mmCIF file of C-alpha atoms and ligand atoms in Angstrom:
data_model
loop_
_atom_site.group_PDB
_atom_site.id
_atom_site.type_symbol
_atom_site.label_atom_id
_atom_site.label_comp_id
_atom_site.label_asym_id
_atom_site.label_seq_id
_atom_site.Cartn_x
_atom_site.Cartn_y
_atom_site.Cartn_z
ATOM 1 C CA MET A 732 40.363 48.228 -3.032
ATOM 2 C CA LYS A 733 37.761 47.269 -0.434
ATOM 3 C CA ASN A 734 36.997 43.603 0.061
ATOM 4 C CA ALA A 735 33.111 43.349 -1.236
ATOM 5 C CA GLY A 736 32.944 39.934 0.763
ATOM 6 C CA ARG A 737 34.253 36.417 0.479
ATOM 7 C CA ILE A 738 33.002 36.250 -3.409
ATOM 8 C CA ASP A 739 35.749 36.616 -6.013
ATOM 9 C CA GLY A 740 36.618 35.724 -9.388
ATOM 10 C CA ARG A 741 37.401 32.349 -8.516
ATOM 11 C CA THR A 742 34.443 31.248 -6.211
ATOM 12 C CA GLN A 743 32.493 27.992 -7.379
ATOM 13 C CA LEU A 744 29.252 27.445 -7.347
ATOM 14 C CA ILE A 745 27.329 24.586 -5.587
ATOM 15 C CA GLY A 746 23.551 24.609 -6.148
ATOM 16 C CA LEU A 747 20.345 23.107 -5.195
ATOM 17 C CA LEU A 748 17.564 21.888 -7.918
ATOM 18 C CA ALA A 749 14.111 21.642 -6.564
ATOM 19 C CA THR A 750 10.498 22.895 -6.214
ATOM 20 C CA PRO A 751 9.425 24.356 -3.886
ATOM 21 C CA ILE A 752 13.020 25.457 -2.327
ATOM 22 C CA GLY A 753 12.315 28.683 0.289
ATOM 23 C CA HIS A 754 12.192 26.356 3.359
ATOM 24 C CA SER A 755 15.122 24.422 2.617
ATOM 25 C CA LEU A 756 18.044 24.239 5.619
ATOM 26 C CA SER A 757 20.893 23.371 2.888
ATOM 27 C CA PRO A 758 21.925 26.933 1.998
ATOM 28 C CA ALA A 759 22.428 28.068 5.348
ATOM 29 C CA MET A 760 24.288 24.843 6.241
ATOM 30 C CA HIS A 761 26.497 24.675 3.513
ATOM 31 C CA ASN A 762 27.420 28.204 3.243
ATOM 32 C CA LEU A 763 28.096 28.323 7.177
ATOM 33 C CA ALA A 764 30.592 25.267 6.485
ATOM 34 C CA PHE A 765 32.296 26.963 3.647
ATOM 35 C CA GLU A 766 32.989 30.102 5.698
ATOM 36 C CA LYS A 767 34.261 28.031 8.790
ATOM 37 C CA LEU A 768 36.415 26.043 6.484
ATOM 38 C CA GLY A 769 37.842 29.186 4.522
ATOM 39 C CA LEU A 770 36.368 27.377 1.188
ATOM 40 C CA ASN A 771 35.684 29.705 -1.895
ATOM 41 C CA ASN A 772 32.558 28.018 -2.490
ATOM 42 C CA VAL A 773 29.012 29.684 -2.373
ATOM 43 C CA TYR A 774 25.645 27.561 -1.997
ATOM 44 C CA MET A 775 22.647 28.912 -3.890
ATOM 45 C CA ALA A 776 18.931 27.242 -4.214
ATOM 46 C CA PHE A 777 17.629 27.207 -7.575
ATOM 47 C CA GLU A 778 13.446 26.931 -8.099
ATOM 48 C CA VAL A 779 13.817 24.014 -10.731
ATOM 49 C CA GLY A 780 11.437 21.323 -11.735
ATOM 50 C CA ASN A 781 11.101 18.490 -13.948
ATOM 51 C CA GLU A 782 10.324 20.971 -16.986
ATOM 52 C CA GLN A 783 13.298 22.768 -16.504
ATOM 53 C CA LEU A 784 15.633 19.940 -15.470
ATOM 54 C CA GLU A 785 17.338 19.053 -18.527
ATOM 55 C CA GLU A 786 18.091 22.230 -19.547
ATOM 56 C CA VAL A 787 19.511 23.279 -16.273
ATOM 57 C CA VAL A 788 21.589 20.265 -15.979
ATOM 58 C CA ARG A 789 23.299 21.245 -19.346
ATOM 59 C CA GLY A 790 23.609 24.903 -18.435
ATOM 60 C CA MET A 791 25.369 23.815 -15.047
ATOM 61 C CA ARG A 792 27.546 21.398 -17.197
ATOM 62 C CA ALA A 793 28.536 24.267 -19.608
ATOM 63 C CA LEU A 794 29.395 26.392 -16.529
ATOM 64 C CA ASN A 795 31.598 23.584 -15.065
ATOM 65 C CA ILE A 796 29.599 23.814 -11.746
ATOM 66 C CA ARG A 797 31.284 21.478 -9.337
ATOM 67 C CA GLY A 798 28.205 19.877 -7.996
ATOM 68 C CA TYR A 799 24.303 20.354 -6.687
ATOM 69 C CA ASN A 800 22.219 18.773 -4.469
ATOM 70 C CA VAL A 801 18.850 17.490 -6.059
ATOM 71 C CA SER A 802 15.556 17.354 -4.310
ATOM 72 C CA MET A 803 12.000 16.835 -4.990
ATOM 73 C CA PRO A 804 10.589 16.779 -7.423
ATOM 74 C CA ASN A 805 13.908 16.033 -9.361
ATOM 75 C CA LYS A 806 15.578 13.086 -7.377
ATOM 76 C CA THR A 807 14.382 10.141 -9.705
ATOM 77 C CA ALA A 808 13.903 12.520 -13.003
ATOM 78 C CA ILE A 809 17.608 13.662 -12.920
ATOM 79 C CA LEU A 810 18.735 10.022 -13.370
ATOM 80 C CA GLN A 811 18.640 10.342 -17.206
ATOM 81 C CA TYR A 812 20.818 13.268 -17.407
ATOM 82 C CA LEU A 813 23.521 11.946 -15.538
ATOM 83 C CA ASP A 814 26.553 9.837 -17.373
ATOM 84 C CA GLU A 815 27.327 7.711 -14.131
ATOM 85 C CA LEU A 816 25.393 6.353 -10.606
ATOM 86 C CA ASP A 817 27.163 5.265 -7.691
ATOM 87 C CA ASP A 818 25.590 2.333 -6.421
ATOM 88 C CA SER A 819 23.827 3.776 -3.667
ATOM 89 C CA ALA A 820 21.742 5.730 -6.341
ATOM 90 C CA LYS A 821 21.441 2.767 -8.679
ATOM 91 C CA PHE A 822 19.797 0.925 -5.822
ATOM 92 C CA THR A 823 17.394 3.652 -4.264
ATOM 93 C CA GLY A 824 16.592 4.811 -7.752
ATOM 94 C CA ALA A 825 16.879 8.011 -6.897
ATOM 95 C CA VAL A 826 19.798 10.888 -6.547
ATOM 96 C CA ASN A 827 20.065 13.879 -4.294
ATOM 97 C CA THR A 828 23.913 14.535 -4.854
ATOM 98 C CA VAL A 829 25.712 15.501 -8.004
ATOM 99 C CA VAL A 830 29.444 15.716 -8.387
ATOM 100 C CA ASN A 831 30.907 17.136 -11.989
ATOM 101 C CA THR A 832 34.255 15.882 -12.432
ATOM 102 C CA ASP A 833 35.845 17.270 -15.535
ATOM 103 C CA GLY A 834 32.241 17.489 -17.575
ATOM 104 C CA LYS A 835 31.422 13.960 -16.153
ATOM 105 C CA LEU A 836 28.339 13.814 -14.000
ATOM 106 C CA LYS A 837 28.035 11.179 -11.466
ATOM 107 C CA GLY A 838 24.817 10.991 -9.159
ATOM 108 C CA TYR A 839 24.769 9.576 -5.717
ATOM 109 C CA SER A 840 22.087 9.008 -2.662
ATOM 110 C CA THR A 841 23.497 10.599 0.505
ATOM 111 C CA ASP A 842 20.197 10.126 2.592
ATOM 112 C CA GLY A 843 20.814 6.724 3.342
ATOM 113 C CA SER A 844 24.454 6.833 4.477
ATOM 114 C CA GLY A 845 23.342 9.889 6.493
ATOM 115 C CA TYR A 846 20.962 7.742 8.338
ATOM 116 C CA VAL A 847 23.604 5.221 9.144
ATOM 117 C CA ARG A 848 26.555 7.583 9.749
ATOM 118 C CA ASN A 849 23.931 9.424 12.024
ATOM 119 C CA LEU A 850 23.456 5.783 13.733
ATOM 120 C CA ARG A 851 27.233 5.357 13.953
ATOM 121 C CA GLU A 852 27.583 8.850 15.588
ATOM 122 C CA HIS A 853 25.228 7.443 18.455
ATOM 123 C CA GLY A 854 27.597 4.676 18.632
ATOM 124 C CA ILE A 855 25.278 1.871 16.642
ATOM 125 C CA ASP A 856 26.228 -0.352 14.470
ATOM 126 C CA LEU A 857 23.978 -2.038 12.501
ATOM 127 C CA LYS A 858 25.600 -5.366 11.748
ATOM 128 C CA GLY A 859 23.828 -8.485 12.434
ATOM 129 C CA LYS A 860 20.658 -6.394 13.678
ATOM 130 C CA LYS A 861 16.906 -6.430 12.762
ATOM 131 C CA MET A 862 15.126 -3.440 11.489
ATOM 132 C CA THR A 863 11.492 -2.715 11.046
ATOM 133 C CA LEU A 864 11.172 0.232 8.798
ATOM 134 C CA VAL A 865 7.695 1.900 8.148
ATOM 135 C CA GLY A 866 7.232 3.409 4.439
ATOM 136 C CA SER A 867 8.763 3.449 1.294
ATOM 137 C CA GLY A 868 9.033 6.679 -0.166
ATOM 138 C CA GLY A 869 11.751 9.243 -0.883
ATOM 139 C CA ALA A 870 13.371 8.817 2.683
ATOM 140 C CA ALA A 871 12.399 5.511 3.623
ATOM 141 C CA THR A 872 13.995 3.804 0.488
ATOM 142 C CA PRO A 873 17.573 4.962 0.738
ATOM 143 C CA ILE A 874 17.269 4.192 4.949
ATOM 144 C CA ALA A 875 16.532 0.561 3.707
ATOM 145 C CA ILE A 876 19.008 0.136 1.320
ATOM 146 C CA GLU A 877 21.921 1.548 2.968
ATOM 147 C CA ALA A 878 21.020 0.015 6.410
ATOM 148 C CA ALA A 879 21.044 -3.297 4.191
ATOM 149 C CA GLN A 880 24.446 -2.225 2.789
ATOM 150 C CA ALA A 881 25.812 -1.682 6.424
ATOM 151 C CA GLY A 882 25.047 -5.314 7.185
ATOM 152 C CA LEU A 883 21.705 -5.819 9.053
ATOM 153 C CA ALA A 884 20.676 -9.539 9.162
ATOM 154 C CA GLU A 885 16.886 -8.710 8.541
ATOM 155 C CA ILE A 886 14.522 -6.117 7.420
ATOM 156 C CA SER A 887 10.742 -6.076 7.829
ATOM 157 C CA ILE A 888 9.481 -3.332 5.592
ATOM 158 C CA PHE A 889 5.542 -2.190 6.421
ATOM 159 C CA ALA A 890 4.037 -0.026 3.782
ATOM 160 C CA ARG A 891 0.441 1.325 3.460
ATOM 161 C CA ASN A 892 -1.684 0.521 1.132
ATOM 162 C CA ASP A 893 -1.111 3.283 -1.390
ATOM 163 C CA GLN A 894 0.981 4.597 -4.476
ATOM 164 C CA PHE A 895 4.056 3.886 -2.486
ATOM 165 C CA PHE A 896 3.370 -0.017 -1.727
ATOM 166 C CA ALA A 897 4.741 -1.063 -5.187
ATOM 167 C CA ARG A 898 7.886 0.672 -4.307
ATOM 168 C CA ALA A 899 8.125 -1.247 -0.895
ATOM 169 C CA GLU A 900 7.828 -4.426 -3.211
ATOM 170 C CA GLU A 901 10.729 -3.468 -5.389
ATOM 171 C CA ASN A 902 12.882 -2.292 -2.435
ATOM 172 C CA VAL A 903 12.242 -6.080 -1.037
ATOM 173 C CA ARG A 904 13.221 -7.729 -4.282
ATOM 174 C CA ILE A 905 16.409 -5.165 -4.615
ATOM 175 C CA ILE A 906 17.691 -6.279 -1.429
ATOM 176 C CA ASN A 907 16.940 -9.972 -1.684
ATOM 177 C CA GLU A 908 17.945 -10.393 -5.074
ATOM 178 C CA ASP A 909 20.213 -7.470 -6.274
ATOM 179 C CA MET A 910 22.187 -7.198 -3.203
ATOM 180 C CA LYS A 911 22.847 -10.972 -2.768
ATOM 181 C CA HIS A 912 26.279 -9.833 -1.370
ATOM 182 C CA THR A 913 24.603 -8.509 2.008
ATOM 183 C CA GLN A 914 23.021 -11.673 3.111
ATOM 184 C CA VAL A 915 20.135 -9.566 4.313
ATOM 185 C CA LYS A 916 16.783 -11.248 4.436
ATOM 186 C CA ALA A 917 13.873 -8.701 3.671
ATOM 187 C CA ASN A 918 10.124 -9.040 4.364
ATOM 188 C CA ILE A 919 7.391 -6.849 3.279
ATOM 189 C CA TYR A 920 4.000 -6.690 5.311
ATOM 190 C CA PRO A 921 0.968 -4.279 5.165
ATOM 191 C CA LEU A 922 1.073 -1.146 7.775
ATOM 192 C CA GLU A 923 -2.450 -2.449 8.291
ATOM 193 C CA ASN A 924 -1.691 -5.410 10.001
ATOM 194 C CA GLN A 925 -0.649 -4.088 13.422
ATOM 195 C CA GLU A 926 -0.430 -7.006 15.067
ATOM 196 C CA GLN A 927 2.021 -8.110 12.511
ATOM 197 C CA LEU A 928 3.692 -4.930 13.416
ATOM 198 C CA ARG A 929 3.761 -5.656 17.146
ATOM 199 C CA GLU A 930 5.441 -9.170 16.327
ATOM 200 C CA GLU A 931 8.520 -7.665 14.179
ATOM 201 C CA ILE A 932 8.988 -4.994 16.487
ATOM 202 C CA ARG A 933 9.297 -7.498 19.339
ATOM 203 C CA THR A 934 12.241 -9.173 17.378
ATOM 204 C CA SER A 935 13.830 -6.431 16.431
ATOM 205 C CA HIS A 936 16.738 -3.953 17.451
ATOM 206 C CA ILE A 937 15.658 -1.001 15.701
ATOM 207 C CA LEU A 938 12.272 0.626 14.830
ATOM 208 C CA ALA A 939 12.699 3.194 11.881
ATOM 209 C CA ASN A 940 9.745 5.658 10.762
ATOM 210 C CA GLY A 941 10.494 6.589 7.138
ATOM 211 C CA THR A 942 7.257 8.156 6.824
ATOM 212 C CA GLY A 943 5.959 11.968 7.196
ATOM 213 C CA VAL A 944 3.683 10.680 10.090
ATOM 214 C CA GLY A 945 4.491 13.039 13.021
ATOM 215 C CA MET A 946 5.162 16.199 10.768
ATOM 216 C CA LYS A 947 2.555 18.501 9.254
ATOM 217 C CA PRO A 948 -0.503 17.934 8.252
ATOM 218 C CA LEU A 949 -0.123 14.547 10.155
ATOM 219 C CA GLU A 950 1.531 16.420 13.444
ATOM 220 C CA GLY A 951 0.542 14.426 16.931
ATOM 221 C CA LYS A 952 0.104 10.981 15.089
ATOM 222 C CA SER A 953 2.567 7.874 14.958
ATOM 223 C CA VAL A 954 2.760 4.807 12.966
ATOM 224 C CA ILE A 955 2.800 3.127 16.309
ATOM 225 C CA GLU A 956 -1.031 2.892 17.371
ATOM 226 C CA ASP A 957 0.040 1.233 20.925
ATOM 227 C CA VAL A 958 2.913 2.386 22.927
ATOM 228 C CA SER A 959 3.186 -1.332 24.288
ATOM 229 C CA MET A 960 4.785 -2.303 20.997
ATOM 230 C CA LEU A 961 7.876 -0.626 22.145
ATOM 231 C CA ARG A 962 10.599 -1.500 25.034
ATOM 232 C CA SER A 963 13.533 -0.037 26.432
ATOM 233 C CA ASP A 964 16.082 -1.803 24.953
ATOM 234 C CA LEU A 965 14.510 -0.759 21.158
ATOM 235 C CA ILE A 966 16.173 1.579 19.318
ATOM 236 C CA VAL A 967 13.420 3.988 17.657
ATOM 237 C CA THR A 968 14.649 6.594 14.654
ATOM 238 C CA ASP A 969 12.240 8.872 12.816
ATOM 239 C CA VAL A 970 12.976 10.796 9.568
ATOM 240 C CA VAL A 971 10.754 13.659 10.943
ATOM 241 C CA TYR A 972 12.737 16.698 12.677
ATOM 242 C CA SER A 973 10.331 19.361 12.651
ATOM 243 C CA PRO A 974 8.733 18.969 15.257
ATOM 244 C CA ALA A 975 12.122 17.962 16.943
ATOM 245 C CA LYS A 976 9.925 15.463 19.143
ATOM 246 C CA SER A 977 7.287 13.692 16.963
ATOM 247 C CA LYS A 978 4.830 11.674 18.629
ATOM 248 C CA LEU A 979 6.621 8.517 18.072
ATOM 249 C CA MET A 980 9.982 10.036 19.548
ATOM 250 C CA GLU A 981 7.593 11.007 22.773
ATOM 251 C CA GLN A 982 6.453 7.398 22.740
ATOM 252 C CA ALA A 983 9.657 5.932 22.385
ATOM 253 C CA GLU A 984 10.965 8.367 25.753
ATOM 254 C CA THR A 985 7.867 7.012 27.419
ATOM 255 C CA VAL A 986 9.145 3.537 27.498
ATOM 256 C CA GLY A 987 12.541 4.385 28.110
ATOM 257 C CA ALA A 988 13.733 3.482 24.529
ATOM 258 C CA THR A 989 16.686 5.095 22.686
ATOM 259 C CA ALA A 990 14.833 8.188 20.644
ATOM 260 C CA ILE A 991 16.744 9.414 17.321
ATOM 261 C CA ASN A 992 15.004 12.126 15.555
ATOM 262 C CA GLY A 993 15.459 13.070 11.655
ATOM 263 C CA LEU A 994 18.004 16.036 12.362
ATOM 264 C CA GLY A 995 20.946 13.660 12.459
ATOM 265 C CA MET A 996 20.128 12.310 9.342
ATOM 266 C CA MET A 997 19.619 15.555 7.612
ATOM 267 C CA LEU A 998 22.865 17.086 8.663
ATOM 268 C CA TRP A 999 24.795 13.773 7.694
ATOM 269 C CA GLN A 1000 23.278 13.750 4.245
ATOM 270 C CA GLY A 1001 24.557 17.034 3.706
ATOM 271 C CA ALA A 1002 27.835 16.474 5.303
ATOM 272 C CA LEU A 1003 28.519 13.535 3.000
ATOM 273 C CA ALA A 1004 27.433 15.530 -0.120
ATOM 274 C CA PHE A 1005 29.652 18.115 1.055
ATOM 275 C CA GLU A 1006 32.971 15.670 1.332
ATOM 276 C CA LEU A 1007 31.737 14.481 -2.203
ATOM 277 C CA TRP A 1008 32.177 18.007 -3.680
ATOM 278 C CA THR A 1009 35.337 19.200 -1.438
ATOM 279 C CA GLY A 1010 37.266 16.456 -0.082
ATOM 280 C CA GLN A 1011 36.721 17.794 3.051
ATOM 281 C CA GLU A 1012 34.517 17.079 6.181
ATOM 282 C CA MET A 1013 31.722 19.564 7.242
ATOM 283 C CA PRO A 1014 32.073 20.943 10.706
ATOM 284 C CA VAL A 1015 29.061 19.098 11.893
ATOM 285 C CA ALA A 1016 29.211 19.784 15.559
ATOM 286 C CA TYR A 1017 29.777 23.350 14.544
ATOM 287 C CA ILE A 1018 27.047 23.441 12.268
ATOM 288 C CA LYS A 1019 24.277 21.862 14.611
ATOM 289 C CA GLU A 1020 25.382 24.418 17.471
ATOM 290 C CA GLN A 1021 25.072 27.468 15.026
ATOM 291 C CA LEU A 1022 21.798 26.419 13.497
ATOM 292 C CA PHE A 1023 19.845 23.827 15.391
HETATM 293 P P1 LIG B 1962 7.369 10.725 0.103
HETATM 294 O O1 LIG B 1962 6.040 11.395 -0.091
HETATM 295 O O2 LIG B 1962 8.113 10.351 -0.891
HETATM 296 O O3 LIG B 1962 6.901 8.889 1.104
HETATM 297 C C1 LIG B 1962 5.940 9.102 1.776
HETATM 298 C C2 LIG B 1962 5.980 7.630 2.774
HETATM 299 O O4 LIG B 1962 5.166 8.045 3.728
HETATM 300 C C3 LIG B 1962 5.204 6.808 1.768
HETATM 301 O O5 LIG B 1962 5.985 5.498 2.123
HETATM 302 C C4 LIG B 1962 3.630 6.363 2.170
HETATM 303 O O6 LIG B 1962 3.151 5.343 1.847
HETATM 304 C C5 LIG B 1962 4.027 7.103 3.882
HETATM 305 N N1 LIG B 1962 2.474 7.578 4.261
HETATM 306 C C6 LIG B 1962 2.363 8.845 3.728
HETATM 307 N N2 LIG B 1962 1.187 8.972 4.973
HETATM 308 C C7 LIG B 1962 1.033 7.864 5.667
HETATM 309 C C8 LIG B 1962 0.267 7.681 6.629
HETATM 310 N N3 LIG B 1962 -0.776 8.712 6.713
HETATM 311 N N4 LIG B 1962 0.282 6.658 7.411
HETATM 312 C C9 LIG B 1962 1.107 5.623 7.126
HETATM 313 N N5 LIG B 1962 1.975 6.044 6.129
HETATM 314 C C10 LIG B 1962 2.052 7.255 5.416
HETATM 315 O O7 LIG B 1962 7.810 11.555 1.118
HETATM 316 P P2 LIG B 1962 9.003 11.417 1.555
HETATM 317 O O8 LIG B 1962 9.996 12.147 0.695
HETATM 318 O O9 LIG B 1962 9.656 9.974 2.368
HETATM 319 O O10 LIG B 1962 9.309 12.036 3.225
HETATM 320 C C11 LIG B 1962 8.812 11.651 4.218
HETATM 321 C C12 LIG B 1962 9.287 12.374 5.434
HETATM 322 O O11 LIG B 1962 10.579 12.274 5.586
HETATM 323 C C13 LIG B 1962 8.961 13.642 5.278
HETATM 324 O O12 LIG B 1962 8.509 14.010 6.824
HETATM 325 C C14 LIG B 1962 10.436 14.452 5.198
HETATM 326 O O13 LIG B 1962 10.340 15.817 5.693
HETATM 327 C C15 LIG B 1962 11.164 13.482 5.863
HETATM 328 N N6 LIG B 1962 12.355 13.743 5.457
HETATM 329 C C16 LIG B 1962 13.398 13.608 6.154
HETATM 330 C C17 LIG B 1962 15.042 13.367 5.858
HETATM 331 C C18 LIG B 1962 16.041 13.857 6.677
HETATM 332 O O14 LIG B 1962 16.771 13.796 6.560
HETATM 333 N N7 LIG B 1962 15.601 13.551 7.851
HETATM 334 C C19 LIG B 1962 15.013 13.169 4.210
HETATM 335 C C20 LIG B 1962 14.127 13.008 3.397
HETATM 336 C C21 LIG B 1962 12.725 13.411 4.067
#
């Protein structure tokens, strides 16, 4: 009989539960990796919101699906349906990866560890360093938690006066009180105070943008008003990867600073999820070369 493709009776499904979903790069990334490594898995995106989530999780469990990614708007809503949480998910209050082991569902957050891993790939160790981080949403929160976990000495979080400010306060409280073992000192400041921002950047090794400023509809904008806040020995990172060179990345390059965009974080959060499901390393260099 003719082989009708690589799907057969033993193919295991990995899913993605989010909405909207059509723009996601995850299916291309994971399917390419499965193919490259000869793994009998397939990755499919499912348009799922909070209303369908409980039923979908039950269905995935009944089908013994090995695992799935969770993205907006389900990253927090999924917590109540899981059996166990990794520390990354506990401290972040969100899950982006679920692993099903014999019917037991465990939630992880690999966004922050993806960020830290990407820095390591660039030869940057966070131990003993100071970071200034802008934002406290879905991307910034895991960065704060995992950077603290990775041994920062100090983190100064700047947040705009909006609905995310309370989460910035909570992140600072978690790092200072619940993560005492890390001995990181966390501070919070309003983003509106640009002079304080200048001062915190001056004493930092790393400036991280954890907001969507720089990406549509805020393309061409930066969280830094004045490029003189940056300097050549600063490491500047962005969660934005489209455009590949945000305004902040341009500003960093202008002063000769190290500029690292959000692509590596995105790739590595996927690679770490891939490893949790398959026990194998994603061929990240190959994926990057093929897709980006
Ligand atoms: P979110 O809505 O959860 O959080 C948005 C954050 O941006 C909040 O802290 C908010 O206060 C801040 N913000 C919004 N508008 C602002 C403005 N004009 N000035 C200053 N601060 C502002 O969103 P999110 O999920 O955290 O996503 C943020 C960005 O990160 C998006 O561009 C997203 O594509 C990107 N992202 C990248 C990765 C990656 O792996 N590289 C992962 C997740 C998200």
